[in-house]
mmCIF file of C-alpha atoms (C1' of nucleotides) and ligand atoms in Angstrom:
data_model
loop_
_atom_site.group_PDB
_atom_site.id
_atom_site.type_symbol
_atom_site.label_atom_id
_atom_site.label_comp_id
_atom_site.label_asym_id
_atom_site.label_seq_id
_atom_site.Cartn_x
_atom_site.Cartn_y
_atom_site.Cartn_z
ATOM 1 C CA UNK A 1 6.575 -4.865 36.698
ATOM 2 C CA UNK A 2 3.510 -4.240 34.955
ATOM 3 C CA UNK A 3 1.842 -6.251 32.490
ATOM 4 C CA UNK A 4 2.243 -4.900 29.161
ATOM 5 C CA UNK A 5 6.148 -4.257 30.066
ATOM 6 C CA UNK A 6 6.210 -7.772 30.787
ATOM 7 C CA UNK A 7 5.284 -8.751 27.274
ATOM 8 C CA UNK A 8 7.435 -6.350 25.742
ATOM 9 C CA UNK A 9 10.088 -7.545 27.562
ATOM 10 C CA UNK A 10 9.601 -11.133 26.612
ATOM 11 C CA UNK A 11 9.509 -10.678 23.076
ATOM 12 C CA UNK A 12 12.946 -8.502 23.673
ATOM 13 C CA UNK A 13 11.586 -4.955 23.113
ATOM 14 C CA UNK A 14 12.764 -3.003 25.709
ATOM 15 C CA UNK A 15 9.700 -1.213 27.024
ATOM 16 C CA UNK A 16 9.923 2.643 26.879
ATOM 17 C CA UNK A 17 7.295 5.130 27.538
ATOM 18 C CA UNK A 18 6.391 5.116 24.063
ATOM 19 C CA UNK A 19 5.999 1.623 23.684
ATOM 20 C CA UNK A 20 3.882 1.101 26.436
ATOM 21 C CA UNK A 21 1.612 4.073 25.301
ATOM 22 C CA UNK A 22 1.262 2.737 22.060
ATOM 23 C CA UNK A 23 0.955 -0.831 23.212
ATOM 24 C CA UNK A 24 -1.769 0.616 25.004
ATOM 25 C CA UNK A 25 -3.531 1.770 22.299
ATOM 26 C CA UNK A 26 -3.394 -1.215 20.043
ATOM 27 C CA UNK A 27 -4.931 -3.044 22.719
ATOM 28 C CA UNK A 28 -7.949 -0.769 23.641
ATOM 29 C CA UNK A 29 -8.822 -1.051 20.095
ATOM 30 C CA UNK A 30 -10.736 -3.893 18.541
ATOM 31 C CA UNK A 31 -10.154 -3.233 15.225
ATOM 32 C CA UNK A 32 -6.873 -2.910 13.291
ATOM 33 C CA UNK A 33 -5.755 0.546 13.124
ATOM 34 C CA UNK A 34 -3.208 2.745 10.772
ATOM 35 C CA UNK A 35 -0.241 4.602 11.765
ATOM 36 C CA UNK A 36 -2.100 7.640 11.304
ATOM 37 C CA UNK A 37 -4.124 6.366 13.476
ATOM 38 C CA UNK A 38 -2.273 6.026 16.473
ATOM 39 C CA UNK A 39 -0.803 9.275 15.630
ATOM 40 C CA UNK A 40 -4.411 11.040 15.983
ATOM 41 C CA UNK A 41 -4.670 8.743 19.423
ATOM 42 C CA UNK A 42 -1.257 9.783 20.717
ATOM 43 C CA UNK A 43 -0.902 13.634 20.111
ATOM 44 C CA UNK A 44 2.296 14.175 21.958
ATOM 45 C CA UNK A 45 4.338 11.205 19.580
ATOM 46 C CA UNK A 46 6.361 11.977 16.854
ATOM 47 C CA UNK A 47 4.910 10.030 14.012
ATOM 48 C CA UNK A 48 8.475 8.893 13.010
ATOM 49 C CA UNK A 49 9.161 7.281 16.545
ATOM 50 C CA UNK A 50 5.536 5.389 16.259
ATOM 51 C CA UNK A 51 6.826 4.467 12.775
ATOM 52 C CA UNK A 52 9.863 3.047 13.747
ATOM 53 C CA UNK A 53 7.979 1.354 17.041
ATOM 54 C CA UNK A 54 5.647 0.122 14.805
ATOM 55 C CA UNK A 55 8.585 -1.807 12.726
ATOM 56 C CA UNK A 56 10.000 -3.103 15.898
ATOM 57 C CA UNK A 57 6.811 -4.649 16.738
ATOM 58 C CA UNK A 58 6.458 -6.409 13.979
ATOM 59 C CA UNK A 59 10.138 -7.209 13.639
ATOM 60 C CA UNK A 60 9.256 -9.447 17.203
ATOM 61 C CA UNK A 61 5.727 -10.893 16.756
ATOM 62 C CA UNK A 62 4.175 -8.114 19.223
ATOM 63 C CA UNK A 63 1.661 -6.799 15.950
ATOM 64 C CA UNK A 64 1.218 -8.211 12.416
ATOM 65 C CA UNK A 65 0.839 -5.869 9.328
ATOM 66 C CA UNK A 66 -2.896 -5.855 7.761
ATOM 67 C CA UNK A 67 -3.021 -4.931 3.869
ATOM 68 C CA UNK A 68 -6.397 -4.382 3.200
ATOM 69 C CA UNK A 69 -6.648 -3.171 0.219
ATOM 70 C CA UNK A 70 -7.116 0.400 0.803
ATOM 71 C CA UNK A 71 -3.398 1.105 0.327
ATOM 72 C CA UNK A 72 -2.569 1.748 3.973
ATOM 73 C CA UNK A 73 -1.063 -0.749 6.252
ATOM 74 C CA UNK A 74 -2.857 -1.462 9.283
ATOM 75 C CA UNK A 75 -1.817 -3.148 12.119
ATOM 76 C CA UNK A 76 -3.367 -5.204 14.936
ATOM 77 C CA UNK A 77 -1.408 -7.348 18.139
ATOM 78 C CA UNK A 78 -0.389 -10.602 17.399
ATOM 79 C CA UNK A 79 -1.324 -13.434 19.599
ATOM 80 C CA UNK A 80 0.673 -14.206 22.354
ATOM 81 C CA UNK A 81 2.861 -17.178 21.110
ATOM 82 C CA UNK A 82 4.074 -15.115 17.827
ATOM 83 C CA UNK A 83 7.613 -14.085 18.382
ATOM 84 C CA UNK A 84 10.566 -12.699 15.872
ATOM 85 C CA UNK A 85 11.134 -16.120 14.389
ATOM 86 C CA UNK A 86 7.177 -16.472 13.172
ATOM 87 C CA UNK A 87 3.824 -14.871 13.128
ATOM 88 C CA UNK A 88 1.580 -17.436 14.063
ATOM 89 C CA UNK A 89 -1.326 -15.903 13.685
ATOM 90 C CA UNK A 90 -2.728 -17.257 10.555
ATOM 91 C CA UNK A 91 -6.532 -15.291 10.059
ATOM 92 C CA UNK A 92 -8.626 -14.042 7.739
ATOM 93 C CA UNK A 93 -8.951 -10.380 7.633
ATOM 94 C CA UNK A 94 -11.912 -7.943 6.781
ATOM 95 C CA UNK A 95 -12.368 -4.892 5.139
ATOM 96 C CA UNK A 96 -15.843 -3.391 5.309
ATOM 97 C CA UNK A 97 -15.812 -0.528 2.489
ATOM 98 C CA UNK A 98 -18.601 1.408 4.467
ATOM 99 C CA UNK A 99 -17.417 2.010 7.747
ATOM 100 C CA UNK A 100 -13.997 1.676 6.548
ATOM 101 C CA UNK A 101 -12.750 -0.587 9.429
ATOM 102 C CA UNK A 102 -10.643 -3.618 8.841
ATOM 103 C CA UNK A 103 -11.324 -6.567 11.285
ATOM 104 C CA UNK A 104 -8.890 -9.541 12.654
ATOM 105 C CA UNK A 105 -11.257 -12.307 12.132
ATOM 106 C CA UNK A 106 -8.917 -14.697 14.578
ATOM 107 C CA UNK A 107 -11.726 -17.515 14.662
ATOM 108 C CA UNK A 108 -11.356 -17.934 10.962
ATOM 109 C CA UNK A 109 -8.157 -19.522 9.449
ATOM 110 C CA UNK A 110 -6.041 -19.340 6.615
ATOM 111 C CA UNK A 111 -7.574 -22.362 4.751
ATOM 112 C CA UNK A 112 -4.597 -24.545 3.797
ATOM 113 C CA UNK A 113 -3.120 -24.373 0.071
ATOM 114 C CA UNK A 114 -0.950 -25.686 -2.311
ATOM 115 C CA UNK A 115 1.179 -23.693 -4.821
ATOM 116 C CA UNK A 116 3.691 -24.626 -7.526
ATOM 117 C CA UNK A 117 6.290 -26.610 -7.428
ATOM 118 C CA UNK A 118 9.874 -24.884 -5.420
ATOM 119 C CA UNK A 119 8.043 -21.848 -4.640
ATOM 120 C CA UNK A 120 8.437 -21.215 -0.813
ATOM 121 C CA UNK A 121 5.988 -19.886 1.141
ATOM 122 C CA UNK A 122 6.953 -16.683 3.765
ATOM 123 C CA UNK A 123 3.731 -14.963 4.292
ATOM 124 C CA UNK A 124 -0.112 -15.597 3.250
ATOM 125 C CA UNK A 125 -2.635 -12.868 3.183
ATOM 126 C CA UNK A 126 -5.990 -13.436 3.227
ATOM 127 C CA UNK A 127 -8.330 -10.224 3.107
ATOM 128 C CA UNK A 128 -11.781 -10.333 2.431
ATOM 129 C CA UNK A 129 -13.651 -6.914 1.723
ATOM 130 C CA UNK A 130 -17.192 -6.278 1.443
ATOM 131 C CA UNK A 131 -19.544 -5.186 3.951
ATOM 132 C CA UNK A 132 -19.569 -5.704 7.676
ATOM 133 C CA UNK A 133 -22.457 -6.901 9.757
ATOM 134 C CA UNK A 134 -22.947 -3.603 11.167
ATOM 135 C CA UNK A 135 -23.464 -1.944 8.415
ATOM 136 C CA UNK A 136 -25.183 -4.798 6.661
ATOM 137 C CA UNK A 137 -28.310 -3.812 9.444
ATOM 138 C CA UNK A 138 -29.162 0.002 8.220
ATOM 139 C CA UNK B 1 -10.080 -4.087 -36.580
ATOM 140 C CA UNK B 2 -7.173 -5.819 -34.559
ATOM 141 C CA UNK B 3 -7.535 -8.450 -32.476
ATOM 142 C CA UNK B 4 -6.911 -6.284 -29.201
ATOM 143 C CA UNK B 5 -9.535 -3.580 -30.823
ATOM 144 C CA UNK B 6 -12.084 -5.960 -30.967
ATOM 145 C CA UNK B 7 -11.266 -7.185 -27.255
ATOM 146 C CA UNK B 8 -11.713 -3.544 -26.077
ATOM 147 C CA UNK B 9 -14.576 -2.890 -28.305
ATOM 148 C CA UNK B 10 -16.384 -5.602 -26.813
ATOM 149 C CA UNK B 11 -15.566 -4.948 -23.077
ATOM 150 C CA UNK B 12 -17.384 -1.416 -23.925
ATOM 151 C CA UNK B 13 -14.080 0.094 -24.051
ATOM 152 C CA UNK B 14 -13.190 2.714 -26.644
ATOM 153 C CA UNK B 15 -9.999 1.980 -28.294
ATOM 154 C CA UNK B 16 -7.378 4.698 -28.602
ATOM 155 C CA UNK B 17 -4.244 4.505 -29.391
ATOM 156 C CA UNK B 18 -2.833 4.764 -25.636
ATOM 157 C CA UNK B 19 -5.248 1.833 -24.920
ATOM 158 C CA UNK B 20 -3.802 0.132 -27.325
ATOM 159 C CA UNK B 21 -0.460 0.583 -25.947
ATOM 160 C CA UNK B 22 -1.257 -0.395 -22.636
ATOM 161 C CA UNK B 23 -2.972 -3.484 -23.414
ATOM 162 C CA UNK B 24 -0.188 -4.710 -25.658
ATOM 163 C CA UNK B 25 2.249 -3.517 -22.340
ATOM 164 C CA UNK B 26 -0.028 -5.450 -20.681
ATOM 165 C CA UNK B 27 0.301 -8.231 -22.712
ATOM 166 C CA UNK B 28 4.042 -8.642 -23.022
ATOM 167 C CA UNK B 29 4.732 -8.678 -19.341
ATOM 168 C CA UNK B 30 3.836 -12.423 -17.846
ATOM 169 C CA UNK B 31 3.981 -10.855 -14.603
ATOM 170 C CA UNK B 32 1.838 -8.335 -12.932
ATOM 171 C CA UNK B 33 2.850 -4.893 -13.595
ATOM 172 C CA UNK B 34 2.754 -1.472 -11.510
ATOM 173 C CA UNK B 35 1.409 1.912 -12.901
ATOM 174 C CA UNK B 36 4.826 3.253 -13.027
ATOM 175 C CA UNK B 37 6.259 -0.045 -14.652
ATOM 176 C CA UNK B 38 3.485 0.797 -17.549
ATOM 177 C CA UNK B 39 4.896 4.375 -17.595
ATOM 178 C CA UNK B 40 8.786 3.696 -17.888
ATOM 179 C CA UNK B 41 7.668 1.217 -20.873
ATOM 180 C CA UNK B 42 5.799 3.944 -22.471
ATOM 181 C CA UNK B 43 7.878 6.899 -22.204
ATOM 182 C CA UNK B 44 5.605 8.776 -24.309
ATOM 183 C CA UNK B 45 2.799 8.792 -22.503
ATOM 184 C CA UNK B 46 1.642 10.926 -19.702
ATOM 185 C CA UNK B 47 1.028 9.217 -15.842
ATOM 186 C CA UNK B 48 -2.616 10.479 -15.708
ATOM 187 C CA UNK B 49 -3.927 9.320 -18.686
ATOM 188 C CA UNK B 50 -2.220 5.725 -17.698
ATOM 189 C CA UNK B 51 -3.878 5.976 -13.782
ATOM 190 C CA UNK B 52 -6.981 6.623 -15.611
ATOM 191 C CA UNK B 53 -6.723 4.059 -18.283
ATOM 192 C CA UNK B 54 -6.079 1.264 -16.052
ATOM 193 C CA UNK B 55 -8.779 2.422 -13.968
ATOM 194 C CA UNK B 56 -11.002 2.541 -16.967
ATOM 195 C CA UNK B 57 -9.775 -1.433 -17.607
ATOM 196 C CA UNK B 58 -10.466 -2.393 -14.015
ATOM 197 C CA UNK B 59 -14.123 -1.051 -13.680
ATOM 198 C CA UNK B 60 -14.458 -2.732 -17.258
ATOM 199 C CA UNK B 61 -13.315 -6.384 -16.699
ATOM 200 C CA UNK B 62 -10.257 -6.002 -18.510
ATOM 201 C CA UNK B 63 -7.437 -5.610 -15.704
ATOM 202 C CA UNK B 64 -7.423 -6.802 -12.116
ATOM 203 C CA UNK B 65 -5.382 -4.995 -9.136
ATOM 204 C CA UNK B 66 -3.068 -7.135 -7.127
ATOM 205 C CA UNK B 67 -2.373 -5.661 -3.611
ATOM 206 C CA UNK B 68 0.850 -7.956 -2.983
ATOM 207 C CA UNK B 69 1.733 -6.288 0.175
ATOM 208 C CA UNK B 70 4.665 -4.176 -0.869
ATOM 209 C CA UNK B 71 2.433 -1.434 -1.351
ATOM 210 C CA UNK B 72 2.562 -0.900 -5.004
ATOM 211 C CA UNK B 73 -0.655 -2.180 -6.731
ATOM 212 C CA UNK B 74 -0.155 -4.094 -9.564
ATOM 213 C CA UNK B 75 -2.325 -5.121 -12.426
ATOM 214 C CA UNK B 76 -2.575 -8.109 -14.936
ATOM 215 C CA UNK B 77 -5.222 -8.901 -18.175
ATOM 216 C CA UNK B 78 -8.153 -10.412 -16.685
ATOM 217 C CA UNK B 79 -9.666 -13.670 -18.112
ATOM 218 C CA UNK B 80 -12.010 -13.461 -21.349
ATOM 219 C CA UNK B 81 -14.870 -14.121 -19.167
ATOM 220 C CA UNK B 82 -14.483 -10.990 -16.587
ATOM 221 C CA UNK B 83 -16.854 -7.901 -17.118
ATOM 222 C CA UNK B 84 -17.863 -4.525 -15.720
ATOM 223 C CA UNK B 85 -20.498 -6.297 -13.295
ATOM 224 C CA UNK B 86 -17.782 -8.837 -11.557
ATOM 225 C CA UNK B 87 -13.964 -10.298 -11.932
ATOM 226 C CA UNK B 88 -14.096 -13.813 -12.418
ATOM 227 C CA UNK B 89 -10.518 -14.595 -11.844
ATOM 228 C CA UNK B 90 -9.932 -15.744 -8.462
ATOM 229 C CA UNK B 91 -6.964 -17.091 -8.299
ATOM 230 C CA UNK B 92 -4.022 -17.356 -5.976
ATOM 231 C CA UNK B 93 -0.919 -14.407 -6.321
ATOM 232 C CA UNK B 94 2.742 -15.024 -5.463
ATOM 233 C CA UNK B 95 5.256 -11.531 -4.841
ATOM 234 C CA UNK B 96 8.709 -13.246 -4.762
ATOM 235 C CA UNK B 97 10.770 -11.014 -1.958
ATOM 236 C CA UNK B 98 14.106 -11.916 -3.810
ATOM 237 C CA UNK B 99 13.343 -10.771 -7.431
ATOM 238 C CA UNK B 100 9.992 -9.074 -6.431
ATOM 239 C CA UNK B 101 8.296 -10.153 -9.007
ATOM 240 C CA UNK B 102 4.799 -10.291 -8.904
ATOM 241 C CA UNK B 103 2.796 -13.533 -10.568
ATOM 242 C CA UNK B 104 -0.556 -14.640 -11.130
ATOM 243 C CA UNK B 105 -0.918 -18.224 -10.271
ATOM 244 C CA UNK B 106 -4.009 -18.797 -12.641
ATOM 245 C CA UNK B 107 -4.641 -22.147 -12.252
ATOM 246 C CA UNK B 108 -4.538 -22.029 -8.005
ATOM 247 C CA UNK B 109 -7.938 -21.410 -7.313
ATOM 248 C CA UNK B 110 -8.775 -19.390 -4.025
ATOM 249 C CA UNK B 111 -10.330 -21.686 -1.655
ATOM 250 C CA UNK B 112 -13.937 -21.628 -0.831
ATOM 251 C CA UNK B 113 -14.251 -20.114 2.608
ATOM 252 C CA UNK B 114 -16.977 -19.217 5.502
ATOM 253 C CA UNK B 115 -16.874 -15.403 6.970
ATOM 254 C CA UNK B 116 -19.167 -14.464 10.040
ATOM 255 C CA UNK B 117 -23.095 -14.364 9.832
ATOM 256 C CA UNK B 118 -24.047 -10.902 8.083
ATOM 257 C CA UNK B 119 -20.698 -10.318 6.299
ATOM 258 C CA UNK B 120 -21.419 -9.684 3.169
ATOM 259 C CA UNK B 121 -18.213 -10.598 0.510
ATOM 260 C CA UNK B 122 -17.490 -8.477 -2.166
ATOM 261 C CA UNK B 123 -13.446 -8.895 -3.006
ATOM 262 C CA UNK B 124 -11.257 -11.377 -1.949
ATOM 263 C CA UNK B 125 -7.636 -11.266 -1.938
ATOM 264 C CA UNK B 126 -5.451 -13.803 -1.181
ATOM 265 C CA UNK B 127 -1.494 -13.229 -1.948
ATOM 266 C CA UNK B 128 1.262 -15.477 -0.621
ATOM 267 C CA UNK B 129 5.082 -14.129 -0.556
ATOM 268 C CA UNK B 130 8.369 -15.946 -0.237
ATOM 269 C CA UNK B 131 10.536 -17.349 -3.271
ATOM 270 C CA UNK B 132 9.613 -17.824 -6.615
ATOM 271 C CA UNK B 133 11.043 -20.975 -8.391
ATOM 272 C CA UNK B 134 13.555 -18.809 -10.206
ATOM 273 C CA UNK B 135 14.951 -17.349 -7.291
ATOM 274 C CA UNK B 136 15.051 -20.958 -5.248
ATOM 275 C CA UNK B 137 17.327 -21.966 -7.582
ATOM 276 C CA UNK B 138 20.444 -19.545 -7.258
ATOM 277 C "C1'" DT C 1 26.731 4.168 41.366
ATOM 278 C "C1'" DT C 2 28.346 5.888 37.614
ATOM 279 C "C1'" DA C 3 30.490 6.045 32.985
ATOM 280 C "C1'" DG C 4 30.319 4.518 28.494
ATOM 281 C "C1'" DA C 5 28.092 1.875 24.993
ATOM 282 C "C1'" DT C 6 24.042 1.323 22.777
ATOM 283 C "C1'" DA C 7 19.375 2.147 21.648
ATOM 284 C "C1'" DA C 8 15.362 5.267 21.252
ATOM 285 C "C1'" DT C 9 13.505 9.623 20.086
ATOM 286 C "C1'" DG C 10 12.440 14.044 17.634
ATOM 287 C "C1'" DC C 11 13.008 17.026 13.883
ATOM 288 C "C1'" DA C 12 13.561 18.027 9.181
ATOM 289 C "C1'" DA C 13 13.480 16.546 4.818
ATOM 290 C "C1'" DT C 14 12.752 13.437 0.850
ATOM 291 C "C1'" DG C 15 10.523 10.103 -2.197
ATOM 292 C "C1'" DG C 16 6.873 7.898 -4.401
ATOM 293 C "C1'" DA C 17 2.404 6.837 -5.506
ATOM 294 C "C1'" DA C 18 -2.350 8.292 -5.871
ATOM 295 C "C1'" DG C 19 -5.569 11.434 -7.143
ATOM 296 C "C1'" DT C 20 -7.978 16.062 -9.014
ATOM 297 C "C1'" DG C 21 -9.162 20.302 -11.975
ATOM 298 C "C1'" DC C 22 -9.125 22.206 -16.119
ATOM 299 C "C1'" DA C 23 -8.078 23.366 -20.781
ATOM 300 C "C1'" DT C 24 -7.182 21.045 -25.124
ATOM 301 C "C1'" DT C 25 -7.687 17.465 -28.425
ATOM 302 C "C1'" DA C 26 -9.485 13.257 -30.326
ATOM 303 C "C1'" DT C 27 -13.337 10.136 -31.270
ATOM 304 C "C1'" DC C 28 -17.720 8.678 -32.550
ATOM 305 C "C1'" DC C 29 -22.375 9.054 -34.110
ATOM 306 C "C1'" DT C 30 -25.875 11.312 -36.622
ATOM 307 C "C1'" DA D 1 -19.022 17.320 -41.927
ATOM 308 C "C1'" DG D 2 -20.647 18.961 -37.196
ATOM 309 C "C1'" DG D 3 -21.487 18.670 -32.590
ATOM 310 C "C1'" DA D 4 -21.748 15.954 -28.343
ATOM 311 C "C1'" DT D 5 -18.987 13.373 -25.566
ATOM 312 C "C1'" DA D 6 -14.907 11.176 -24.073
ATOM 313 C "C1'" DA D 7 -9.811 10.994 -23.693
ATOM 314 C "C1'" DT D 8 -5.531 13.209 -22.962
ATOM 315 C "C1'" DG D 9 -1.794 16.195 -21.015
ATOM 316 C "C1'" DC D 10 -0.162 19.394 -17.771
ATOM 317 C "C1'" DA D 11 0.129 21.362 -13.315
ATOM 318 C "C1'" DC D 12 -0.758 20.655 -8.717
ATOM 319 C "C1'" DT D 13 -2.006 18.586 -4.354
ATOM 320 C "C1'" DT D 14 -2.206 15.186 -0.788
ATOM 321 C "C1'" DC D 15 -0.887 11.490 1.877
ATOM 322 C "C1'" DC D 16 1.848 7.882 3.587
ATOM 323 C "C1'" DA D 17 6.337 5.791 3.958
ATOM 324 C "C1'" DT D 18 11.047 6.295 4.880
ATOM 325 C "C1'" DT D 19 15.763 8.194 5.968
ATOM 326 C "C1'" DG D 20 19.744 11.056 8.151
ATOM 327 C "C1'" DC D 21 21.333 13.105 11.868
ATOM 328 C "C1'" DA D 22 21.679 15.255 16.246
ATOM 329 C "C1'" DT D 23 19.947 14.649 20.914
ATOM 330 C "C1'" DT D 24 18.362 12.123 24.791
ATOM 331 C "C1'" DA D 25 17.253 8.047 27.398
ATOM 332 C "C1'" DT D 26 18.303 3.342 28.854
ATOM 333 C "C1'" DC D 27 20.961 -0.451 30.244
ATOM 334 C "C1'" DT D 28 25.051 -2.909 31.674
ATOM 335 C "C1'" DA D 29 29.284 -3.837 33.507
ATOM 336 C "C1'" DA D 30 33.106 -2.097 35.956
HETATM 337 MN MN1 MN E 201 -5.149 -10.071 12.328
HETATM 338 MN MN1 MN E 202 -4.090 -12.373 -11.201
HETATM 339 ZN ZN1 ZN E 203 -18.793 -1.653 8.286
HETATM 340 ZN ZN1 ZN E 204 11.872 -14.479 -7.495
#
DNA sequence: TTAGATAATGCAATGGAAGTGCATTATCCT
DNA sequence: AGGATAATGCACTTCCATTGCATTATCTAA
């Protein structure tokens, strides 16, 4: 058994075709990418299958959702000890608005916080946008 | 002139009657509102001169966009002290995923952080989700 | 190993929000 | 008051997200 259907299979996504291909891509790229995206990368998909693999991903920890601002949802894999139960990978993100491409920063945390009183925390997101250090050298 | 005139007037914006409206919409709601929220409170008016008018706030200090991850921007009045030439409000935001409200949590600060050498920061946002007090208390 | 249950896929269609062009109307300043 | 400039309303477009349903693939247990 390969690799990749390895992973998929322990985070209990039963690795089709699809999957693999567009495990595949998520991985060749270093940056976090849109569903439109992977569509333009993966001619022969049907956007609604990469939609709904997309979900399932999430659903178990195999990719976390970006929101970067821009109005479209990227996405980018998770690190390996996310699963269903909890993302676990707690980064900053960036946004450069010249190039346009949204970066994991993994070595950079979520600092901690506090917020009010019986609120309950689910999700943080922590985007930064600006510009990027390659574009910051024209 | 009215006390919202003169807070239009003086963020260089000119104050119609629809900008009246919006700002007194604006006003009313404690939580941060969506562009279609504005329009099914204002029946009268037409969606493109409300897109445009909140844009018109935004690039003038008076609004801020909230990306809270659902999707749906949403806006809130900006502090006094915000202008065309930067927002000033940096605060935390909370979307509650029972009652989906979306809040500003003025007086949680966003924390100071440090992004790679040569990134250059022009927007942060930072948005937590879960349950709002309310809603923890069904 | 095969049949049946269950899950994944592809197609077609819808919904919703964002954004643009242009003609008309209001506002402001001189 | 008059003319320049800005705001508004209407019609349209685009783009992404999302769903229903029929078809096909996958897995499991007999
Ligand atoms: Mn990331
Ligand atoms: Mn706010
Ligand atoms: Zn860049
Ligand atoms: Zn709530």
């Amino acid at each position: 058994m390969k690799e990749v259907e390895s992973i998929l299979h322990d985070k209990n996504v039963r690795p089709t075709a699809m999957r693999l291909l567009v495990y595949q891509i998520l991985s060749e790229n270093k940056n976090a990418i849109s569903l439109t995206d992977i569509e333009n990368q993966l001619k022969t998909a049907d956007r609604t299958t990469l939609y709904r693999t997309i979900k399932t991903f999430e659903e178990q920890g195999i990719v976390h959702p970006i929101e970067d601002g821009t109005g479209i949802t990227k996405y980018a894999l998770c690190a390996a000890y996310c699963n269903a139960d909890k993302h676990k990978d707690l980064h900053l993100h960036f946004h450069c608005k010249v190039c346009e491409e949204t970066t994991c920063l993994t070595e950079y945390s979520i600092p901690q916080i506090s917020i009010p009183e019986g609120y309950i925390t689910e999700d943080i997101n922590f985007t930064v946008s600006g510009v990027c250090k390659k574009c910051n050298q024209g």
